[in-house]
Amino acid sequence: MKTNATLAALMLAATAVLSGCATGPSYQSQQQYYPANQPESAMYGTVDSIQLVQGGGQTSGAGAVVGGIAGALLGNTIGSGGGRTAATVAGAVAGGVVGNQVEGRRQQAQGYQISVRLDNGEYRTVVQDNANDLRPGNRVRIVDGRVYRY
């Protein structure tokens, strides 16, 4: 019984450590970004360029938990006694790492980096989830951090 409590505590600790490895999208540029949720008045201009950008995989920790459980179950089928406990812990840790990486790859954020030359000569770069019918050269307006065809 003591072994099961120790095993459960180790699995919980491994899952907590691994779920802390989550990272968010990291868009890098020399221009200023205006996220879609930042309030801003309407600005008018012309689309200069549109590029597809990829952010880092953002994870919730669910992949690490599921992977850790699956790894622990597989590790528990190996050996007996102390060897079984060691294999269970190793399986939980390895499964948590793999599960977190798989979730991160599946959750990769994609966005469109839209560069707009405003009527006053300034440039704005907006990253949003879609570019719908926008093309370079289109007249657009930027409202609340999103680019719309005008």
mmCIF file with all atom_site columns, C-alpha atoms in Angstrom:
data_model
loop_
_atom_site.group_PDB
_atom_site.id
_atom_site.type_symbol
_atom_site.label_atom_id
_atom_site.label_alt_id
_atom_site.label_comp_id
_atom_site.label_asym_id
_atom_site.label_entity_id
_atom_site.label_seq_id
_atom_site.pdbx_PDB_ins_code
_atom_site.Cartn_x
_atom_site.Cartn_y
_atom_site.Cartn_z
_atom_site.occupancy
_atom_site.B_iso_or_equiv
_atom_site.pdbx_formal_charge
_atom_site.auth_seq_id
_atom_site.auth_comp_id
_atom_site.auth_asym_id
_atom_site.auth_atom_id
_atom_site.pdbx_PDB_model_num
ATOM 1   C CA . MET A 1 1   ? 0.000   0.000  0.000   1.00 0.00 ? 1   MET A CA 1
ATOM 2   C CA . LYS A 1 2   ? 2.887   2.330  0.822   1.00 0.00 ? 2   LYS A CA 1
ATOM 3   C CA . THR A 1 3   ? 4.369   1.631  -2.620  1.00 0.00 ? 3   THR A CA 1
ATOM 4   C CA . ASN A 1 4   ? 1.130   2.693  -4.317  1.00 0.00 ? 4   ASN A CA 1
ATOM 5   C CA . ALA A 1 5   ? 1.019   5.969  -2.356  1.00 0.00 ? 5   ALA A CA 1
ATOM 6   C CA . THR A 1 6   ? 4.664   6.680  -3.210  1.00 0.00 ? 6   THR A CA 1
ATOM 7   C CA . LEU A 1 7   ? 4.008   5.845  -6.855  1.00 0.00 ? 7   LEU A CA 1
ATOM 8   C CA . ALA A 1 8   ? 0.975   8.124  -6.972  1.00 0.00 ? 8   ALA A CA 1
ATOM 9   C CA . ALA A 1 9   ? 2.953   10.974 -5.363  1.00 0.00 ? 9   ALA A CA 1
ATOM 10  C CA . LEU A 1 10  ? 5.806   10.552 -7.862  1.00 0.00 ? 10  LEU A CA 1
ATOM 11  C CA . MET A 1 11  ? 3.403   10.525 -10.817 1.00 0.00 ? 11  MET A CA 1
ATOM 12  C CA . LEU A 1 12  ? 1.668   13.654 -9.538  1.00 0.00 ? 12  LEU A CA 1
ATOM 13  C CA . ALA A 1 13  ? 4.990   15.444 -9.037  1.00 0.00 ? 13  ALA A CA 1
ATOM 14  C CA . ALA A 1 14  ? 6.249   14.428 -12.490 1.00 0.00 ? 14  ALA A CA 1
ATOM 15  C CA . THR A 1 15  ? 3.032   15.633 -14.101 1.00 0.00 ? 15  THR A CA 1
ATOM 16  C CA . ALA A 1 16  ? 3.201   18.974 -12.296 1.00 0.00 ? 16  ALA A CA 1
ATOM 17  C CA . VAL A 1 17  ? 6.817   19.506 -13.357 1.00 0.00 ? 17  VAL A CA 1
ATOM 18  C CA . LEU A 1 18  ? 6.150   18.528 -16.973 1.00 0.00 ? 18  LEU A CA 1
ATOM 19  C CA . SER A 1 19  ? 3.026   20.641 -17.342 1.00 0.00 ? 19  SER A CA 1
ATOM 20  C CA . GLY A 1 20  ? 5.098   23.659 -16.329 1.00 0.00 ? 20  GLY A CA 1
ATOM 21  C CA . CYS A 1 21  ? 7.081   23.266 -19.568 1.00 0.00 ? 21  CYS A CA 1
ATOM 22  C CA . ALA A 1 22  ? 4.272   24.763 -21.655 1.00 0.00 ? 22  ALA A CA 1
ATOM 23  C CA . THR A 1 23  ? 5.144   27.678 -23.870 1.00 0.00 ? 23  THR A CA 1
ATOM 24  C CA . GLY A 1 24  ? 2.991   30.180 -25.705 1.00 0.00 ? 24  GLY A CA 1
ATOM 25  C CA . PRO A 1 25  ? 3.262   31.477 -29.249 1.00 0.00 ? 25  PRO A CA 1
ATOM 26  C CA . SER A 1 26  ? 6.319   33.615 -29.876 1.00 0.00 ? 26  SER A CA 1
ATOM 27  C CA . TYR A 1 27  ? 5.965   35.886 -32.866 1.00 0.00 ? 27  TYR A CA 1
ATOM 28  C CA . GLN A 1 28  ? 9.097   37.906 -33.467 1.00 0.00 ? 28  GLN A CA 1
ATOM 29  C CA . SER A 1 29  ? 9.456   40.999 -35.612 1.00 0.00 ? 29  SER A CA 1
ATOM 30  C CA . GLN A 1 30  ? 11.050  44.404 -35.603 1.00 0.00 ? 30  GLN A CA 1
ATOM 31  C CA . GLN A 1 31  ? 7.668   46.063 -36.000 1.00 0.00 ? 31  GLN A CA 1
ATOM 32  C CA . GLN A 1 32  ? 5.026   46.531 -33.344 1.00 0.00 ? 32  GLN A CA 1
ATOM 33  C CA . TYR A 1 33  ? 2.197   43.996 -33.182 1.00 0.00 ? 33  TYR A CA 1
ATOM 34  C CA . TYR A 1 34  ? -1.370  44.829 -32.384 1.00 0.00 ? 34  TYR A CA 1
ATOM 35  C CA . PRO A 1 35  ? -3.166  41.759 -31.035 1.00 0.00 ? 35  PRO A CA 1
ATOM 36  C CA . ALA A 1 36  ? -6.794  41.268 -31.982 1.00 0.00 ? 36  ALA A CA 1
ATOM 37  C CA . ASN A 1 37  ? -8.049  42.026 -28.462 1.00 0.00 ? 37  ASN A CA 1
ATOM 38  C CA . GLN A 1 38  ? -6.370  45.444 -28.067 1.00 0.00 ? 38  GLN A CA 1
ATOM 39  C CA . PRO A 1 39  ? -8.892  48.280 -28.489 1.00 0.00 ? 39  PRO A CA 1
ATOM 40  C CA . GLU A 1 40  ? -7.850  50.837 -31.059 1.00 0.00 ? 40  GLU A CA 1
ATOM 41  C CA . SER A 1 41  ? -9.596  53.394 -33.267 1.00 0.00 ? 41  SER A CA 1
ATOM 42  C CA . ALA A 1 42  ? -10.033 52.783 -37.003 1.00 0.00 ? 42  ALA A CA 1
ATOM 43  C CA . MET A 1 43  ? -7.064  53.463 -39.270 1.00 0.00 ? 43  MET A CA 1
ATOM 44  C CA . TYR A 1 44  ? -7.010  53.259 -43.071 1.00 0.00 ? 44  TYR A CA 1
ATOM 45  C CA . GLY A 1 45  ? -4.259  52.110 -45.405 1.00 0.00 ? 45  GLY A CA 1
ATOM 46  C CA . THR A 1 46  ? -3.062  49.611 -47.999 1.00 0.00 ? 46  THR A CA 1
ATOM 47  C CA . VAL A 1 47  ? -1.899  46.029 -47.442 1.00 0.00 ? 47  VAL A CA 1
ATOM 48  C CA . ASP A 1 48  ? 1.833   45.868 -48.076 1.00 0.00 ? 48  ASP A CA 1
ATOM 49  C CA . SER A 1 49  ? 2.409   42.141 -47.428 1.00 0.00 ? 49  SER A CA 1
ATOM 50  C CA . ILE A 1 50  ? 0.823   39.058 -45.889 1.00 0.00 ? 50  ILE A CA 1
ATOM 51  C CA . GLN A 1 51  ? 2.888   36.233 -44.407 1.00 0.00 ? 51  GLN A CA 1
ATOM 52  C CA . LEU A 1 52  ? 1.959   32.995 -42.687 1.00 0.00 ? 52  LEU A CA 1
ATOM 53  C CA . VAL A 1 53  ? 3.658   32.793 -39.284 1.00 0.00 ? 53  VAL A CA 1
ATOM 54  C CA . GLN A 1 54  ? 3.956   29.906 -36.858 1.00 0.00 ? 54  GLN A CA 1
ATOM 55  C CA . GLY A 1 55  ? 4.102   30.266 -33.111 1.00 0.00 ? 55  GLY A CA 1
ATOM 56  C CA . GLY A 1 56  ? 5.416   27.806 -30.570 1.00 0.00 ? 56  GLY A CA 1
ATOM 57  C CA . GLY A 1 57  ? 3.211   24.903 -29.560 1.00 0.00 ? 57  GLY A CA 1
ATOM 58  C CA . GLN A 1 58  ? 1.037   25.951 -26.656 1.00 0.00 ? 58  GLN A CA 1
ATOM 59  C CA . THR A 1 59  ? 0.133   23.124 -24.283 1.00 0.00 ? 59  THR A CA 1
ATOM 60  C CA . SER A 1 60  ? -2.418  22.828 -21.520 1.00 0.00 ? 60  SER A CA 1
ATOM 61  C CA . GLY A 1 61  ? -0.700  19.953 -19.686 1.00 0.00 ? 61  GLY A CA 1
ATOM 62  C CA . ALA A 1 62  ? -3.392  17.446 -20.646 1.00 0.00 ? 62  ALA A CA 1
ATOM 63  C CA . GLY A 1 63  ? -0.980  15.688 -23.009 1.00 0.00 ? 63  GLY A CA 1
ATOM 64  C CA . ALA A 1 64  ? 1.552   15.303 -20.197 1.00 0.00 ? 64  ALA A CA 1
ATOM 65  C CA . VAL A 1 65  ? -1.090  13.893 -17.838 1.00 0.00 ? 65  VAL A CA 1
ATOM 66  C CA . VAL A 1 66  ? -2.467  11.394 -20.369 1.00 0.00 ? 66  VAL A CA 1
ATOM 67  C CA . GLY A 1 67  ? 1.038   10.413 -21.468 1.00 0.00 ? 67  GLY A CA 1
ATOM 68  C CA . GLY A 1 68  ? 2.152   10.000 -17.862 1.00 0.00 ? 68  GLY A CA 1
ATOM 69  C CA . ILE A 1 69  ? -0.781  7.745  -17.050 1.00 0.00 ? 69  ILE A CA 1
ATOM 70  C CA . ALA A 1 70  ? -0.254  5.651  -20.180 1.00 0.00 ? 70  ALA A CA 1
ATOM 71  C CA . GLY A 1 71  ? 3.479   5.391  -19.456 1.00 0.00 ? 71  GLY A CA 1
ATOM 72  C CA . ALA A 1 72  ? 2.850   4.378  -15.856 1.00 0.00 ? 72  ALA A CA 1
ATOM 73  C CA . LEU A 1 73  ? 0.413   1.678  -16.942 1.00 0.00 ? 73  LEU A CA 1
ATOM 74  C CA . LEU A 1 74  ? 2.883   0.300  -19.468 1.00 0.00 ? 74  LEU A CA 1
ATOM 75  C CA . GLY A 1 75  ? 5.773   0.502  -16.997 1.00 0.00 ? 75  GLY A CA 1
ATOM 76  C CA . ASN A 1 76  ? 3.724   -1.327 -14.368 1.00 0.00 ? 76  ASN A CA 1
ATOM 77  C CA . THR A 1 77  ? 3.525   -4.396 -16.623 1.00 0.00 ? 77  THR A CA 1
ATOM 78  C CA . ILE A 1 78  ? 7.320   -4.789 -16.596 1.00 0.00 ? 78  ILE A CA 1
ATOM 79  C CA . GLY A 1 79  ? 9.220   -6.725 -13.932 1.00 0.00 ? 79  GLY A CA 1
ATOM 80  C CA . SER A 1 80  ? 8.233   -7.367 -10.322 1.00 0.00 ? 80  SER A CA 1
ATOM 81  C CA . GLY A 1 81  ? 8.882   -5.843 -6.894  1.00 0.00 ? 81  GLY A CA 1
ATOM 82  C CA . GLY A 1 82  ? 11.235  -2.872 -6.834  1.00 0.00 ? 82  GLY A CA 1
ATOM 83  C CA . GLY A 1 83  ? 11.937  -3.213 -10.545 1.00 0.00 ? 83  GLY A CA 1
ATOM 84  C CA . ARG A 1 84  ? 8.255   -2.846 -11.337 1.00 0.00 ? 84  ARG A CA 1
ATOM 85  C CA . THR A 1 85  ? 8.056   0.328  -9.241  1.00 0.00 ? 85  THR A CA 1
ATOM 86  C CA . ALA A 1 86  ? 11.094  1.797  -10.988 1.00 0.00 ? 86  ALA A CA 1
ATOM 87  C CA . ALA A 1 87  ? 9.680   0.885  -14.407 1.00 0.00 ? 87  ALA A CA 1
ATOM 88  C CA . THR A 1 88  ? 6.333   2.449  -13.492 1.00 0.00 ? 88  THR A CA 1
ATOM 89  C CA . VAL A 1 89  ? 7.957   5.714  -12.424 1.00 0.00 ? 89  VAL A CA 1
ATOM 90  C CA . ALA A 1 90  ? 10.212  5.788  -15.496 1.00 0.00 ? 90  ALA A CA 1
ATOM 91  C CA . GLY A 1 91  ? 7.220   5.066  -17.722 1.00 0.00 ? 91  GLY A CA 1
ATOM 92  C CA . ALA A 1 92  ? 5.213   7.868  -16.118 1.00 0.00 ? 92  ALA A CA 1
ATOM 93  C CA . VAL A 1 93  ? 8.011   10.406 -16.608 1.00 0.00 ? 93  VAL A CA 1
ATOM 94  C CA . ALA A 1 94  ? 8.774   9.329  -20.188 1.00 0.00 ? 94  ALA A CA 1
ATOM 95  C CA . GLY A 1 95  ? 5.079   9.197  -21.086 1.00 0.00 ? 95  GLY A CA 1
ATOM 96  C CA . GLY A 1 96  ? 4.548   12.672 -19.640 1.00 0.00 ? 96  GLY A CA 1
ATOM 97  C CA . VAL A 1 97  ? 7.393   14.131 -21.689 1.00 0.00 ? 97  VAL A CA 1
ATOM 98  C CA . VAL A 1 98  ? 6.212   12.475 -24.903 1.00 0.00 ? 98  VAL A CA 1
ATOM 99  C CA . GLY A 1 99  ? 2.576   13.417 -24.273 1.00 0.00 ? 99  GLY A CA 1
ATOM 100 C CA . ASN A 1 100 ? 3.509   17.065 -23.721 1.00 0.00 ? 100 ASN A CA 1
ATOM 101 C CA . GLN A 1 101 ? 5.555   17.162 -26.946 1.00 0.00 ? 101 GLN A CA 1
ATOM 102 C CA . VAL A 1 102 ? 2.775   15.550 -28.977 1.00 0.00 ? 102 VAL A CA 1
ATOM 103 C CA . GLU A 1 103 ? 0.222   18.022 -27.651 1.00 0.00 ? 103 GLU A CA 1
ATOM 104 C CA . GLY A 1 104 ? 2.578   20.914 -28.403 1.00 0.00 ? 104 GLY A CA 1
ATOM 105 C CA . ARG A 1 105 ? 2.934   19.844 -32.041 1.00 0.00 ? 105 ARG A CA 1
ATOM 106 C CA . ARG A 1 106 ? -0.807  19.463 -32.443 1.00 0.00 ? 106 ARG A CA 1
ATOM 107 C CA . GLN A 1 107 ? -1.535  22.861 -30.901 1.00 0.00 ? 107 GLN A CA 1
ATOM 108 C CA . GLN A 1 108 ? 0.898   24.922 -32.975 1.00 0.00 ? 108 GLN A CA 1
ATOM 109 C CA . ALA A 1 109 ? -0.580  28.340 -33.511 1.00 0.00 ? 109 ALA A CA 1
ATOM 110 C CA . GLN A 1 110 ? -0.736  29.668 -37.047 1.00 0.00 ? 110 GLN A CA 1
ATOM 111 C CA . GLY A 1 111 ? -1.455  33.232 -37.873 1.00 0.00 ? 111 GLY A CA 1
ATOM 112 C CA . TYR A 1 112 ? -1.208  35.748 -40.666 1.00 0.00 ? 112 TYR A CA 1
ATOM 113 C CA . GLN A 1 113 ? 1.164   38.671 -40.292 1.00 0.00 ? 113 GLN A CA 1
ATOM 114 C CA . ILE A 1 114 ? -0.409  41.512 -42.263 1.00 0.00 ? 114 ILE A CA 1
ATOM 115 C CA . SER A 1 115 ? 1.730   44.604 -42.872 1.00 0.00 ? 115 SER A CA 1
ATOM 116 C CA . VAL A 1 116 ? -0.301  47.720 -43.646 1.00 0.00 ? 116 VAL A CA 1
ATOM 117 C CA . ARG A 1 117 ? 1.014   51.080 -44.892 1.00 0.00 ? 117 ARG A CA 1
ATOM 118 C CA . LEU A 1 118 ? -1.315  53.650 -43.365 1.00 0.00 ? 118 LEU A CA 1
ATOM 119 C CA . ASP A 1 119 ? -2.516  56.756 -45.188 1.00 0.00 ? 119 ASP A CA 1
ATOM 120 C CA . ASN A 1 120 ? -0.312  58.902 -42.917 1.00 0.00 ? 120 ASN A CA 1
ATOM 121 C CA . GLY A 1 121 ? 2.817   56.953 -43.984 1.00 0.00 ? 121 GLY A CA 1
ATOM 122 C CA . GLU A 1 122 ? 3.207   54.818 -40.859 1.00 0.00 ? 122 GLU A CA 1
ATOM 123 C CA . TYR A 1 123 ? 3.360   51.021 -40.941 1.00 0.00 ? 123 TYR A CA 1
ATOM 124 C CA . ARG A 1 124 ? 1.326   48.674 -38.761 1.00 0.00 ? 124 ARG A CA 1
ATOM 125 C CA . THR A 1 125 ? 1.781   44.931 -38.502 1.00 0.00 ? 125 THR A CA 1
ATOM 126 C CA . VAL A 1 126 ? -1.175  42.917 -37.288 1.00 0.00 ? 126 VAL A CA 1
ATOM 127 C CA . VAL A 1 127 ? -1.186  39.188 -36.541 1.00 0.00 ? 127 VAL A CA 1
ATOM 128 C CA . GLN A 1 128 ? -4.609  37.576 -36.832 1.00 0.00 ? 128 GLN A CA 1
ATOM 129 C CA . ASP A 1 129 ? -5.971  34.063 -37.284 1.00 0.00 ? 129 ASP A CA 1
ATOM 130 C CA . ASN A 1 130 ? -7.109  34.460 -40.909 1.00 0.00 ? 130 ASN A CA 1
ATOM 131 C CA . ALA A 1 131 ? -6.571  36.691 -43.908 1.00 0.00 ? 131 ALA A CA 1
ATOM 132 C CA . ASN A 1 132 ? -9.895  35.847 -45.617 1.00 0.00 ? 132 ASN A CA 1
ATOM 133 C CA . ASP A 1 133 ? -10.036 37.877 -48.843 1.00 0.00 ? 133 ASP A CA 1
ATOM 134 C CA . LEU A 1 134 ? -7.086  40.185 -48.141 1.00 0.00 ? 134 LEU A CA 1
ATOM 135 C CA . ARG A 1 135 ? -4.367  40.589 -50.786 1.00 0.00 ? 135 ARG A CA 1
ATOM 136 C CA . PRO A 1 136 ? -1.376  42.931 -51.070 1.00 0.00 ? 136 PRO A CA 1
ATOM 137 C CA . GLY A 1 137 ? -2.544  46.232 -52.556 1.00 0.00 ? 137 GLY A CA 1
ATOM 138 C CA . ASN A 1 138 ? -6.060  46.059 -51.024 1.00 0.00 ? 138 ASN A CA 1
ATOM 139 C CA . ARG A 1 139 ? -7.461  49.138 -49.283 1.00 0.00 ? 139 ARG A CA 1
ATOM 140 C CA . VAL A 1 140 ? -8.111  48.174 -45.676 1.00 0.00 ? 140 VAL A CA 1
ATOM 141 C CA . ARG A 1 141 ? -9.062  49.570 -42.317 1.00 0.00 ? 141 ARG A CA 1
ATOM 142 C CA . ILE A 1 142 ? -7.738  48.448 -38.962 1.00 0.00 ? 142 ILE A CA 1
ATOM 143 C CA . VAL A 1 143 ? -10.405 48.358 -36.264 1.00 0.00 ? 143 VAL A CA 1
ATOM 144 C CA . ASP A 1 144 ? -9.729  47.013 -32.773 1.00 0.00 ? 144 ASP A CA 1
ATOM 145 C CA . GLY A 1 145 ? -6.508  45.367 -33.895 1.00 0.00 ? 145 GLY A CA 1
ATOM 146 C CA . ARG A 1 146 ? -8.013  43.479 -36.876 1.00 0.00 ? 146 ARG A CA 1
ATOM 147 C CA . VAL A 1 147 ? -7.602  44.199 -40.569 1.00 0.00 ? 147 VAL A CA 1
ATOM 148 C CA . TYR A 1 148 ? -10.734 44.403 -42.728 1.00 0.00 ? 148 TYR A CA 1
ATOM 149 C CA . ARG A 1 149 ? -11.091 45.053 -46.446 1.00 0.00 ? 149 ARG A CA 1
ATOM 150 C CA . TYR A 1 150 ? -12.446 48.520 -47.107 1.00 0.00 ? 150 TYR A CA 1
#
